[in-house]
Amino acid sequence: MPYQNELADKTSHIDIVKNPDVEEFLNRCHKIDFPDSEGIQSLTSVFKGTPVAKFKKPKNIISIDGSYYESSISEKFPSRKICFIKVGVVLLKYSVLDNIGDTFSFVDPFEVAKFKENNESYSIVLPSANIVYSDCSDVKESFRNALEDQFDRLRTEKDNPETSLKTTLFKLAAYLDGCSETKIKLSKCPSCEKEEDIYVYKDQISRCPHCHKPLFVTDVLRVWEQVEGMNSSISAITRTMNVVERLIAVHYIRTIVEKSRHSYVETLENICFFIDGPLAIFGEPAKLHSCIMKYLGNINQEMRAHGKSDIMMIGIQKSGSINDFMNLAKDFIDKNTIFCLDDSFRYKYINIGMKQASDTYGKETYFGQDFLYKSSTGKLFVFNVPYPWETKSSASNFANEKSNIKNYPNIGTYTSILNDFECQMYENSLIPTVLAHKYTAISLAPGSKVLDLLAKSNVEV
């Protein structure tokens, strides 16, 4: 690594170029063959006409997106870092979309302004490196303590802890094996790493029975495992942001269900959640994905009993290997067609070079199914919708059943929503995701500079 402001030698690459070991290594490498144009054209036969919508479109769209920024609190000690996470939630009403106009040729600025009025954001501040929070003993404990505090602070009702994101996490984690509505079992103590009898109890202070150090509900996410102390905790930060984006959607659903126990079916029928990225949780917190499946599955039983659609949630994937395939095949895909991606196709033509798993793709991470869609205007979308089962063992042959489009009766409604909210600002973009990102993204200038000043002026150096 160079010193700060040190420039690299313009000829330093020559040693690599002339190294015979490098040449031998490159000669032993071979490329992965992707299908040619004729091959791709034949593959697109898997795309079929979009099903007719069987359920009415919701009246409201809730779009969720997050961003983060890591700030050094001192120019003398740049390794001392604090991280800011911002998760934005934007409410869009179909009525506002109708008022804007079908052609978007003449946009009413007062109608567009309503989008800005109907948004809110949640801010989470965490120690990243060489920062100790409150009376904690080290950075890892500081990260854990701060994360617990932040989850408790994010409440629907300021004076009611039952409305916090922390409570939502506890209720989800209660679906894990060995857990209940009153206690959650952790895989190990974050302090002494003992594995026996490590429980977090609801509504009381919890401590490890071995080292007597405090335990937190948010420890179940295990993101603290990525906190090193001296180095940046960006891995833990990105995992946290990924989880929070999805937790907030569940938090909204929980709030609606618990506040309107006799009418939540009608309320949820009129909401579709847009989430940036796939409906999955990766890394250390991944096991929480099964809890989300069970929670949504329980509510969906009631929705179906009343003749309603399952809870509508779309995970929008803007990049990745599936998007690369879509861009490669776009000229051969008919408009207004869709493909429910199956594992065999994925491993053979998209995730080429990846060994096919013995079980279903995303077994430990995904709670939604991938769809590839080309709209009536020719725009390309890769999106997820929730699996229609409470668990992956609920289906007789989950690997096959998850890619059967007939198991998703509301898919026609989803594609109708995508058509309505197409956006001309960016290629293959959607109004909900563009707006959520607009009100969430932390700009490198001036946004990041303001956060740097905030950190430096409020942390004792």
Tab-separated table of N, CA, C and O in Angstrom, residues 175-285:
chain	number	residue	atom	x	y	z
A	175	TYR	N	-39.298	-17.261	15.459
A	175	TYR	CA	-39.598	-18.380	14.567
A	175	TYR	C	-38.414	-19.334	14.412
A	175	TYR	O	-38.558	-20.411	13.843
A	176	LEU	N	-37.236	-18.950	14.881
A	176	LEU	CA	-36.062	-19.804	14.763
A	176	LEU	C	-36.170	-21.008	15.696
A	176	LEU	O	-36.844	-20.955	16.729
A	177	ASP	N	-35.479	-22.083	15.360
A	177	ASP	CA	-35.485	-23.274	16.206
A	177	ASP	C	-34.932	-22.948	17.587
A	177	ASP	O	-33.915	-22.258	17.718
A	178	GLY	N	-35.598	-23.456	18.608
A	178	GLY	CA	-35.149	-23.247	19.970
A	178	GLY	C	-35.544	-21.906	20.550
A	178	GLY	O	-35.125	-21.565	21.659
A	179	CYS	N	-36.332	-21.134	19.802
A	179	CYS	CA	-36.746	-19.799	20.258
A	179	CYS	C	-38.249	-19.771	20.513
A	179	CYS	O	-38.989	-20.655	20.090
A	180	SER	N	-38.686	-18.744	21.212
A	180	SER	CA	-40.104	-18.584	21.504
A	180	SER	C	-40.434	-17.108	21.586
A	180	SER	O	-39.579	-16.261	21.346
A	181	GLU	N	-41.669	-16.784	21.921
A	181	GLU	CA	-42.098	-15.398	22.025
A	181	GLU	C	-41.507	-14.696	23.245
A	181	GLU	O	-41.614	-13.476	23.375
A	182	THR	N	-40.890	-15.467	24.142
A	182	THR	CA	-40.325	-14.860	25.351
A	182	THR	C	-38.796	-14.917	25.395
A	182	THR	O	-38.185	-14.202	26.186
A	183	LYS	N	-38.178	-15.748	24.560
A	183	LYS	CA	-36.715	-15.819	24.573
A	183	LYS	C	-36.181	-16.261	23.213
A	183	LYS	O	-36.832	-17.015	22.478
A	184	ILE	N	-34.996	-15.756	22.900
A	184	ILE	CA	-34.316	-16.095	21.642
A	184	ILE	C	-32.977	-16.734	21.980
A	184	ILE	O	-32.213	-16.216	22.801
A	185	LYS	N	-32.704	-17.843	21.336
A	185	LYS	CA	-31.434	-18.531	21.558
A	185	LYS	C	-30.388	-18.009	20.576
A	185	LYS	O	-30.618	-17.983	19.366
A	186	LEU	N	-29.235	-17.589	21.083
A	186	LEU	CA	-28.125	-17.154	20.246
A	186	LEU	C	-27.191	-18.328	19.979
A	186	LEU	O	-27.095	-19.248	20.796
A	187	SER	N	-26.503	-18.288	18.855
A	187	SER	CA	-25.585	-19.378	18.506
A	187	SER	C	-24.401	-19.430	19.458
A	187	SER	O	-23.871	-20.504	19.738
A	188	LYS	N	-23.993	-18.259	19.983
A	188	LYS	CA	-22.906	-18.203	20.954
A	188	LYS	C	-22.877	-16.823	21.595
A	188	LYS	O	-23.469	-15.866	21.074
A	189	CYS	N	-22.166	-16.718	22.689
A	189	CYS	CA	-21.997	-15.415	23.342
A	189	CYS	C	-20.959	-14.606	22.567
A	189	CYS	O	-19.858	-15.094	22.313
A	190	PRO	N	-21.276	-13.392	22.172
A	190	PRO	CA	-20.316	-12.574	21.421
A	190	PRO	C	-19.058	-12.234	22.215
A	190	PRO	O	-18.022	-11.913	21.637
A	191	SER	N	-19.120	-12.328	23.542
A	191	SER	CA	-17.984	-11.944	24.377
A	191	SER	C	-17.056	-13.126	24.683
A	191	SER	O	-15.864	-13.092	24.381
A	192	CYS	N	-17.596	-14.187	25.263
A	192	CYS	CA	-16.761	-15.342	25.622
A	192	CYS	C	-16.873	-16.486	24.627
A	192	CYS	O	-16.124	-17.464	24.712
A	193	GLU	N	-17.852	-16.405	23.698
A	193	GLU	CA	-18.050	-17.378	22.627
A	193	GLU	C	-18.480	-18.753	23.138
A	193	GLU	O	-18.377	-19.748	22.412
A	194	LYS	N	-18.982	-18.830	24.352
A	194	LYS	CA	-19.598	-20.061	24.833
A	194	LYS	C	-20.920	-20.269	24.098
A	194	LYS	O	-21.605	-19.309	23.745
A	195	GLU	N	-21.294	-21.536	23.888
A	195	GLU	CA	-22.478	-21.836	23.085
A	195	GLU	C	-23.648	-22.383	23.903
A	195	GLU	O	-24.755	-22.495	23.378
A	196	GLU	N	-23.425	-22.724	25.147
A	196	GLU	CA	-24.477	-23.344	25.950
A	196	GLU	C	-25.328	-22.300	26.666
A	196	GLU	O	-24.802	-21.398	27.328
A	197	ASP	N	-26.653	-22.446	26.520
A	197	ASP	CA	-27.616	-21.626	27.274
A	197	ASP	C	-27.430	-20.132	27.076
A	197	ASP	O	-27.456	-19.341	28.033
A	198	ILE	N	-27.258	-19.714	25.836
A	198	ILE	CA	-27.105	-18.290	25.529
A	198	ILE	C	-28.450	-17.776	25.022
A	198	ILE	O	-28.812	-17.991	23.856
A	199	TYR	N	-29.216	-17.115	25.882
A	199	TYR	CA	-30.565	-16.658	25.550
A	199	TYR	C	-30.704	-15.152	25.790
A	199	TYR	O	-30.118	-14.599	26.720
A	200	VAL	N	-31.506	-14.534	24.931
A	200	VAL	CA	-31.935	-13.155	25.133
A	200	VAL	C	-33.419	-13.201	25.479
A	200	VAL	O	-34.216	-13.788	24.734
A	201	TYR	N	-33.779	-12.585	26.596
A	201	TYR	CA	-35.154	-12.637	27.069
A	201	TYR	C	-35.883	-11.335	26.757
A	201	TYR	O	-35.289	-10.261	26.768
A	202	LYS	N	-37.161	-11.462	26.488
A	202	LYS	CA	-37.978	-10.299	26.164
A	202	LYS	C	-38.256	-9.483	27.429
A	202	LYS	O	-38.543	-10.033	28.483
A	203	ASP	N	-38.149	-8.171	27.275
A	203	ASP	CA	-38.514	-7.233	28.347
A	203	ASP	C	-37.676	-7.393	29.620
A	203	ASP	O	-38.166	-7.127	30.723
A	204	GLN	N	-36.446	-7.846	29.492
A	204	GLN	CA	-35.573	-7.874	30.660
A	204	GLN	C	-34.111	-7.875	30.199
A	204	GLN	O	-33.794	-8.273	29.087
A	205	ILE	N	-33.236	-7.414	31.070
A	205	ILE	CA	-31.815	-7.395	30.747
A	205	ILE	C	-31.288	-8.822	30.708
A	205	ILE	O	-31.533	-9.612	31.627
A	206	SER	N	-30.575	-9.155	29.649
A	206	SER	CA	-30.065	-10.512	29.481
A	206	SER	C	-28.545	-10.514	29.559
A	206	SER	O	-27.882	-9.617	29.018
A	207	ARG	N	-28.013	-11.544	30.222
A	207	ARG	CA	-26.561	-11.668	30.353
A	207	ARG	C	-26.121	-13.104	30.098
A	207	ARG	O	-26.888	-14.047	30.315
A	208	CYS	N	-24.897	-13.227	29.652
A	208	CYS	CA	-24.329	-14.554	29.426
A	208	CYS	C	-24.147	-15.243	30.777
A	208	CYS	O	-23.571	-14.657	31.694
A	209	PRO	N	-24.600	-16.486	30.932
A	209	PRO	CA	-24.446	-17.178	32.216
A	209	PRO	C	-22.994	-17.553	32.525
A	209	PRO	O	-22.679	-17.931	33.654
A	210	HIS	N	-22.120	-17.431	31.530
A	210	HIS	CA	-20.721	-17.817	31.715
A	210	HIS	C	-19.829	-16.622	32.044
A	210	HIS	O	-19.066	-16.655	33.011
A	211	CYS	N	-19.921	-15.539	31.221
A	211	CYS	CA	-19.056	-14.372	31.442
A	211	CYS	C	-19.812	-13.174	32.014
A	211	CYS	O	-19.212	-12.159	32.357
A	212	HIS	N	-21.148	-13.295	32.067
A	212	HIS	CA	-22.024	-12.262	32.642
A	212	HIS	C	-21.999	-10.937	31.864
A	212	HIS	O	-22.429	-9.908	32.378
A	213	LYS	N	-21.522	-10.992	30.636
A	213	LYS	CA	-21.562	-9.820	29.771
A	213	LYS	C	-22.980	-9.666	29.201
A	213	LYS	O	-23.715	-10.646	29.032
A	214	PRO	N	-23.392	-8.430	28.881
A	214	PRO	CA	-24.754	-8.225	28.358
A	214	PRO	C	-24.962	-8.861	26.985
A	214	PRO	O	-24.040	-8.929	26.169
A	215	LEU	N	-26.176	-9.332	26.772
A	215	LEU	CA	-26.589	-9.898	25.483
A	215	LEU	C	-27.720	-9.038	24.931
A	215	LEU	O	-28.540	-8.506	25.682
A	216	PHE	N	-27.783	-8.923	23.585
A	216	PHE	CA	-28.761	-8.053	22.944
A	216	PHE	C	-29.582	-8.822	21.907
A	216	PHE	O	-29.098	-9.807	21.333
A	217	VAL	N	-30.796	-8.344	21.668
A	217	VAL	CA	-31.645	-8.946	20.634
A	217	VAL	C	-30.941	-8.909	19.279
A	217	VAL	O	-30.961	-9.881	18.523
A	218	THR	N	-30.296	-7.790	18.975
A	218	THR	CA	-29.642	-7.642	17.671
A	218	THR	C	-28.434	-8.556	17.500
A	218	THR	O	-27.919	-8.701	16.395
A	219	ASP	N	-27.980	-9.199	18.598
A	219	ASP	CA	-26.891	-10.168	18.474
A	219	ASP	C	-27.295	-11.346	17.597
A	219	ASP	O	-26.430	-12.026	17.032
A	220	VAL	N	-28.611	-11.586	17.477
A	220	VAL	CA	-29.082	-12.707	16.663
A	220	VAL	C	-28.710	-12.519	15.195
A	220	VAL	O	-28.608	-13.489	14.432
A	221	LEU	N	-28.461	-11.272	14.778
A	221	LEU	CA	-28.070	-10.997	13.394
A	221	LEU	C	-26.628	-11.405	13.110
A	221	LEU	O	-26.250	-11.577	11.943
A	222	ARG	N	-25.814	-11.490	14.131
A	222	ARG	CA	-24.411	-11.924	14.040
A	222	ARG	C	-23.545	-10.997	13.176
A	222	ARG	O	-22.446	-11.376	12.769
A	223	VAL	N	-24.005	-9.799	12.887
A	223	VAL	CA	-23.188	-8.877	12.093
A	223	VAL	C	-21.950	-8.444	12.875
A	223	VAL	O	-20.944	-8.037	12.276
A	224	TRP	N	-21.993	-8.553	14.193
A	224	TRP	CA	-20.848	-8.184	15.020
A	224	TRP	C	-19.625	-9.042	14.720
A	224	TRP	O	-18.492	-8.664	15.027
A	225	GLU	N	-19.848	-10.209	14.114
A	225	GLU	CA	-18.729	-11.094	13.792
A	225	GLU	C	-17.786	-10.473	12.762
A	225	GLU	O	-16.633	-10.886	12.641
A	226	GLN	N	-18.278	-9.481	12.002
A	226	GLN	CA	-17.471	-8.824	10.986
A	226	GLN	C	-16.767	-7.576	11.519
A	226	GLN	O	-16.056	-6.916	10.771
A	227	VAL	N	-16.968	-7.259	12.790
A	227	VAL	CA	-16.337	-6.073	13.383
A	227	VAL	C	-14.957	-6.459	13.911
A	227	VAL	O	-14.841	-7.351	14.751
A	228	GLU	N	-13.931	-5.790	13.404
A	228	GLU	CA	-12.564	-6.120	13.789
A	228	GLU	C	-11.993	-5.171	14.836
A	228	GLU	O	-11.092	-5.524	15.575
A	229	GLY	N	-12.480	-3.968	14.896
A	229	GLY	CA	-12.012	-3.028	15.899
A	229	GLY	C	-11.077	-1.981	15.342
A	229	GLY	O	-11.350	-0.788	15.391
A	230	MET	N	-9.926	-2.431	14.803
A	230	MET	CA	-8.940	-1.487	14.290
A	230	MET	C	-9.200	-1.121	12.840
A	230	MET	O	-8.800	-0.051	12.378
A	231	ASN	N	-9.840	-2.037	12.097
A	231	ASN	CA	-10.101	-1.805	10.683
A	231	ASN	C	-11.568	-1.459	10.445
A	231	ASN	O	-12.430	-1.695	11.291
A	232	SER	N	-11.838	-0.924	9.282
A	232	SER	CA	-13.195	-0.545	8.904
A	232	SER	C	-14.159	-1.729	9.030
A	232	SER	O	-13.810	-2.871	8.708
A	233	SER	N	-15.364	-1.458	9.502
A	233	SER	CA	-16.395	-2.494	9.656
A	233	SER	C	-17.422	-2.437	8.530
A	233	SER	O	-18.609	-2.715	8.740
A	234	ILE	N	-16.965	-2.087	7.336
A	234	ILE	CA	-17.886	-1.931	6.205
A	234	ILE	C	-18.684	-3.198	5.936
A	234	ILE	O	-19.870	-3.147	5.586
A	235	SER	N	-18.067	-4.378	6.083
A	235	SER	CA	-18.801	-5.630	5.851
A	235	SER	C	-19.993	-5.729	6.799
A	235	SER	O	-21.102	-6.080	6.385
A	236	ALA	N	-19.773	-5.416	8.072
A	236	ALA	CA	-20.864	-5.445	9.048
A	236	ALA	C	-21.912	-4.385	8.732
A	236	ALA	O	-23.115	-4.610	8.902
A	237	ILE	N	-21.454	-3.234	8.261
A	237	ILE	CA	-22.364	-2.129	7.926
A	237	ILE	C	-23.278	-2.508	6.764
A	237	ILE	O	-24.498	-2.286	6.806
A	238	THR	N	-22.701	-3.072	5.693
A	238	THR	CA	-23.513	-3.438	4.530
A	238	THR	C	-24.509	-4.536	4.880
A	238	THR	O	-25.640	-4.526	4.399
A	239	ARG	N	-24.083	-5.500	5.710
A	239	ARG	CA	-25.006	-6.541	6.149
A	239	ARG	C	-26.151	-5.926	6.952
A	239	ARG	O	-27.317	-6.303	6.780
A	240	THR	N	-25.814	-4.987	7.817
A	240	THR	CA	-26.834	-4.326	8.638
A	240	THR	C	-27.834	-3.582	7.759
A	240	THR	O	-29.051	-3.676	7.956
A	241	MET	N	-27.339	-2.835	6.784
A	241	MET	CA	-28.222	-2.083	5.902
A	241	MET	C	-29.150	-3.014	5.127
A	241	MET	O	-30.355	-2.761	4.998
A	242	ASN	N	-28.601	-4.104	4.625
A	242	ASN	CA	-29.393	-5.088	3.884
A	242	ASN	C	-30.535	-5.628	4.742
A	242	ASN	O	-31.684	-5.751	4.278
A	243	VAL	N	-30.231	-5.945	5.991
A	243	VAL	CA	-31.248	-6.479	6.894
A	243	VAL	C	-32.288	-5.419	7.232
A	243	VAL	O	-33.496	-5.688	7.202
A	244	VAL	N	-31.838	-4.211	7.538
A	244	VAL	CA	-32.766	-3.150	7.954
A	244	VAL	C	-33.760	-2.827	6.842
A	244	VAL	O	-34.956	-2.611	7.106
A	245	GLU	N	-33.295	-2.777	5.582
A	245	GLU	CA	-34.204	-2.493	4.473
A	245	GLU	C	-35.360	-3.488	4.458
A	245	GLU	O	-36.523	-3.113	4.232
A	246	ARG	N	-35.075	-4.749	4.689
A	246	ARG	CA	-36.111	-5.779	4.660
A	246	ARG	C	-36.917	-5.802	5.953
A	246	ARG	O	-38.127	-6.054	5.937
A	247	LEU	N	-36.252	-5.538	7.068
A	247	LEU	CA	-36.957	-5.495	8.347
A	247	LEU	C	-37.992	-4.377	8.393
A	247	LEU	O	-39.061	-4.533	8.988
A	248	ILE	N	-37.667	-3.258	7.772
A	248	ILE	CA	-38.604	-2.133	7.796
A	248	ILE	C	-39.904	-2.495	7.084
A	248	ILE	O	-41.001	-2.139	7.535
A	249	ALA	N	-39.808	-3.235	5.980
A	249	ALA	CA	-41.024	-3.679	5.295
A	249	ALA	C	-41.856	-4.562	6.217
A	249	ALA	O	-43.082	-4.390	6.341
A	250	VAL	N	-41.209	-5.507	6.898
A	250	VAL	CA	-41.918	-6.373	7.841
A	250	VAL	C	-42.453	-5.552	9.018
A	250	VAL	O	-43.558	-5.810	9.515
A	251	HIS	N	-41.693	-4.562	9.450
A	251	HIS	CA	-42.114	-3.696	10.556
A	251	HIS	C	-43.405	-2.952	10.199
A	251	HIS	O	-44.324	-2.851	11.031
A	252	TYR	N	-43.493	-2.441	8.983
A	252	TYR	CA	-44.713	-1.775	8.536
A	252	TYR	C	-45.890	-2.753	8.531
A	252	TYR	O	-46.999	-2.415	8.967
A	253	ILE	N	-45.637	-3.953	8.038
A	253	ILE	CA	-46.701	-4.965	7.991
A	253	ILE	C	-47.158	-5.311	9.407
A	253	ILE	O	-48.364	-5.384	9.690
A	254	ARG	N	-46.215	-5.518	10.316
A	254	ARG	CA	-46.558	-5.835	11.710
A	254	ARG	C	-47.376	-4.714	12.346
A	254	ARG	O	-48.370	-4.969	13.046
A	255	THR	N	-46.977	-3.490	12.087
A	255	THR	CA	-47.698	-2.352	12.647
A	255	THR	C	-49.141	-2.324	12.165
A	255	THR	O	-50.078	-2.101	12.951
A	256	ILE	N	-49.329	-2.560	10.875
A	256	ILE	CA	-50.681	-2.557	10.301
A	256	ILE	C	-51.521	-3.676	10.905
A	256	ILE	O	-52.683	-3.471	11.294
A	257	VAL	N	-50.947	-4.870	11.010
A	257	VAL	CA	-51.681	-6.025	11.536
A	257	VAL	C	-52.070	-5.802	12.995
A	257	VAL	O	-53.223	-6.053	13.398
A	258	GLU	N	-51.138	-5.308	13.812
A	258	GLU	CA	-51.415	-5.169	15.239
A	258	GLU	C	-52.296	-3.964	15.561
A	258	GLU	O	-53.001	-3.972	16.569
A	259	LYS	N	-52.269	-2.948	14.719
A	259	LYS	CA	-53.100	-1.765	14.955
A	259	LYS	C	-54.511	-1.927	14.378
A	259	LYS	O	-55.445	-1.229	14.804
A	260	SER	N	-54.633	-2.801	13.390
A	260	SER	CA	-55.943	-2.958	12.731
A	260	SER	C	-56.262	-4.443	12.595
A	260	SER	O	-56.345	-4.989	11.486
A	261	ARG	N	-56.417	-5.120	13.720
A	261	ARG	CA	-56.572	-6.571	13.711
A	261	ARG	C	-57.818	-7.035	12.962
A	261	ARG	O	-57.877	-8.172	12.488
A	262	HIS	N	-58.820	-6.175	12.850
A	262	HIS	CA	-60.060	-6.577	12.197
A	262	HIS	C	-60.174	-6.060	10.763
A	262	HIS	O	-61.138	-6.388	10.070
A	263	SER	N	-59.198	-5.263	10.339
A	263	SER	CA	-59.297	-4.704	8.984
A	263	SER	C	-57.974	-4.705	8.239
A	263	SER	O	-57.880	-4.130	7.160
A	264	TYR	N	-56.941	-5.358	8.793
A	264	TYR	CA	-55.624	-5.300	8.140
A	264	TYR	C	-55.609	-5.965	6.778
A	264	TYR	O	-54.805	-5.625	5.919
A	265	VAL	N	-56.511	-6.909	6.561
A	265	VAL	CA	-56.578	-7.585	5.260
A	265	VAL	C	-56.846	-6.574	4.158
A	265	VAL	O	-56.195	-6.574	3.115
A	266	GLU	N	-57.818	-5.690	4.382
A	266	GLU	CA	-58.148	-4.671	3.385
A	266	GLU	C	-57.007	-3.663	3.229
A	266	GLU	O	-56.734	-3.185	2.125
A	267	THR	N	-56.328	-3.339	4.322
A	267	THR	CA	-55.220	-2.381	4.245
A	267	THR	C	-54.052	-2.962	3.457
A	267	THR	O	-53.511	-2.318	2.553
A	268	LEU	N	-53.654	-4.192	3.789
A	268	LEU	CA	-52.513	-4.813	3.116
A	268	LEU	C	-52.810	-5.121	1.648
A	268	LEU	O	-51.900	-5.160	0.824
A	269	GLU	N	-54.096	-5.328	1.340
A	269	GLU	CA	-54.475	-5.562	-0.050
A	269	GLU	C	-54.114	-4.371	-0.929
A	269	GLU	O	-53.865	-4.526	-2.132
A	270	ASN	N	-54.041	-3.202	-0.324
A	270	ASN	CA	-53.821	-1.973	-1.086
A	270	ASN	C	-52.403	-1.429	-0.951
A	270	ASN	O	-52.181	-0.232	-1.123
A	271	ILE	N	-51.458	-2.305	-0.626
A	271	ILE	CA	-50.056	-1.897	-0.513
A	271	ILE	C	-49.169	-2.870	-1.283
A	271	ILE	O	-49.362	-4.080	-1.214
A	272	CYS	N	-48.208	-2.317	-1.999
A	272	CYS	CA	-47.150	-3.132	-2.603
A	272	CYS	C	-45.811	-2.516	-2.171
A	272	CYS	O	-45.589	-1.321	-2.333
A	273	PHE	N	-44.939	-3.335	-1.600
A	273	PHE	CA	-43.631	-2.876	-1.151
A	273	PHE	C	-42.592	-3.078	-2.250
A	273	PHE	O	-42.513	-4.153	-2.845
A	274	PHE	N	-41.820	-2.035	-2.517
A	274	PHE	CA	-40.678	-2.116	-3.428
A	274	PHE	C	-39.411	-2.101	-2.583
A	274	PHE	O	-39.233	-1.202	-1.756
A	275	ILE	N	-38.541	-3.069	-2.787
A	275	ILE	CA	-37.281	-3.140	-2.045
A	275	ILE	C	-36.132	-3.209	-3.035
A	275	ILE	O	-36.185	-3.946	-4.028
A	276	ASP	N	-35.098	-2.439	-2.772
A	276	ASP	CA	-33.922	-2.439	-3.633
A	276	ASP	C	-33.125	-3.718	-3.420
A	276	ASP	O	-32.675	-3.990	-2.309
A	277	GLY	N	-32.958	-4.513	-4.473
A	277	GLY	CA	-32.221	-5.765	-4.366
A	277	GLY	C	-33.154	-6.952	-4.225
A	277	GLY	O	-34.373	-6.806	-4.082
A	278	PRO	N	-32.601	-8.160	-4.249
A	278	PRO	CA	-33.433	-9.360	-4.172
A	278	PRO	C	-34.062	-9.546	-2.807
A	278	PRO	O	-33.584	-8.993	-1.803
A	279	LEU	N	-35.124	-10.328	-2.751
A	279	LEU	CA	-35.752	-10.669	-1.479
A	279	LEU	C	-34.927	-11.788	-0.857
A	279	LEU	O	-35.242	-12.976	-0.959
A	280	ALA	N	-33.855	-11.385	-0.219
A	280	ALA	CA	-32.916	-12.330	0.373
A	280	ALA	C	-32.119	-11.618	1.452
A	280	ALA	O	-32.031	-10.391	1.467
A	281	ILE	N	-31.549	-12.400	2.349
A	281	ILE	CA	-30.649	-11.870	3.370
A	281	ILE	C	-29.370	-12.688	3.307
A	281	ILE	O	-29.412	-13.919	3.392
A	282	PHE	N	-28.258	-12.001	3.150
A	282	PHE	CA	-26.995	-12.679	2.921
A	282	PHE	C	-26.084	-12.603	4.142
A	282	PHE	O	-26.271	-11.776	5.027
A	283	GLY	N	-25.081	-13.461	4.147
A	283	GLY	CA	-24.061	-13.413	5.185
A	283	GLY	C	-24.550	-13.926	6.523
A	283	GLY	O	-25.437	-14.788	6.613
A	284	GLU	N	-23.986	-13.382	7.576
A	284	GLU	CA	-24.253	-13.857	8.935
A	284	GLU	C	-25.739	-13.826	9.329
A	284	GLU	O	-26.213	-14.739	10.012
A	285	PRO	N	-26.521	-12.809	8.921
A	285	PRO	CA	-27.941	-12.772	9.330
A	285	PRO	C	-28.855	-13.633	8.463
A	285	PRO	O	-30.074	-13.563	8.607
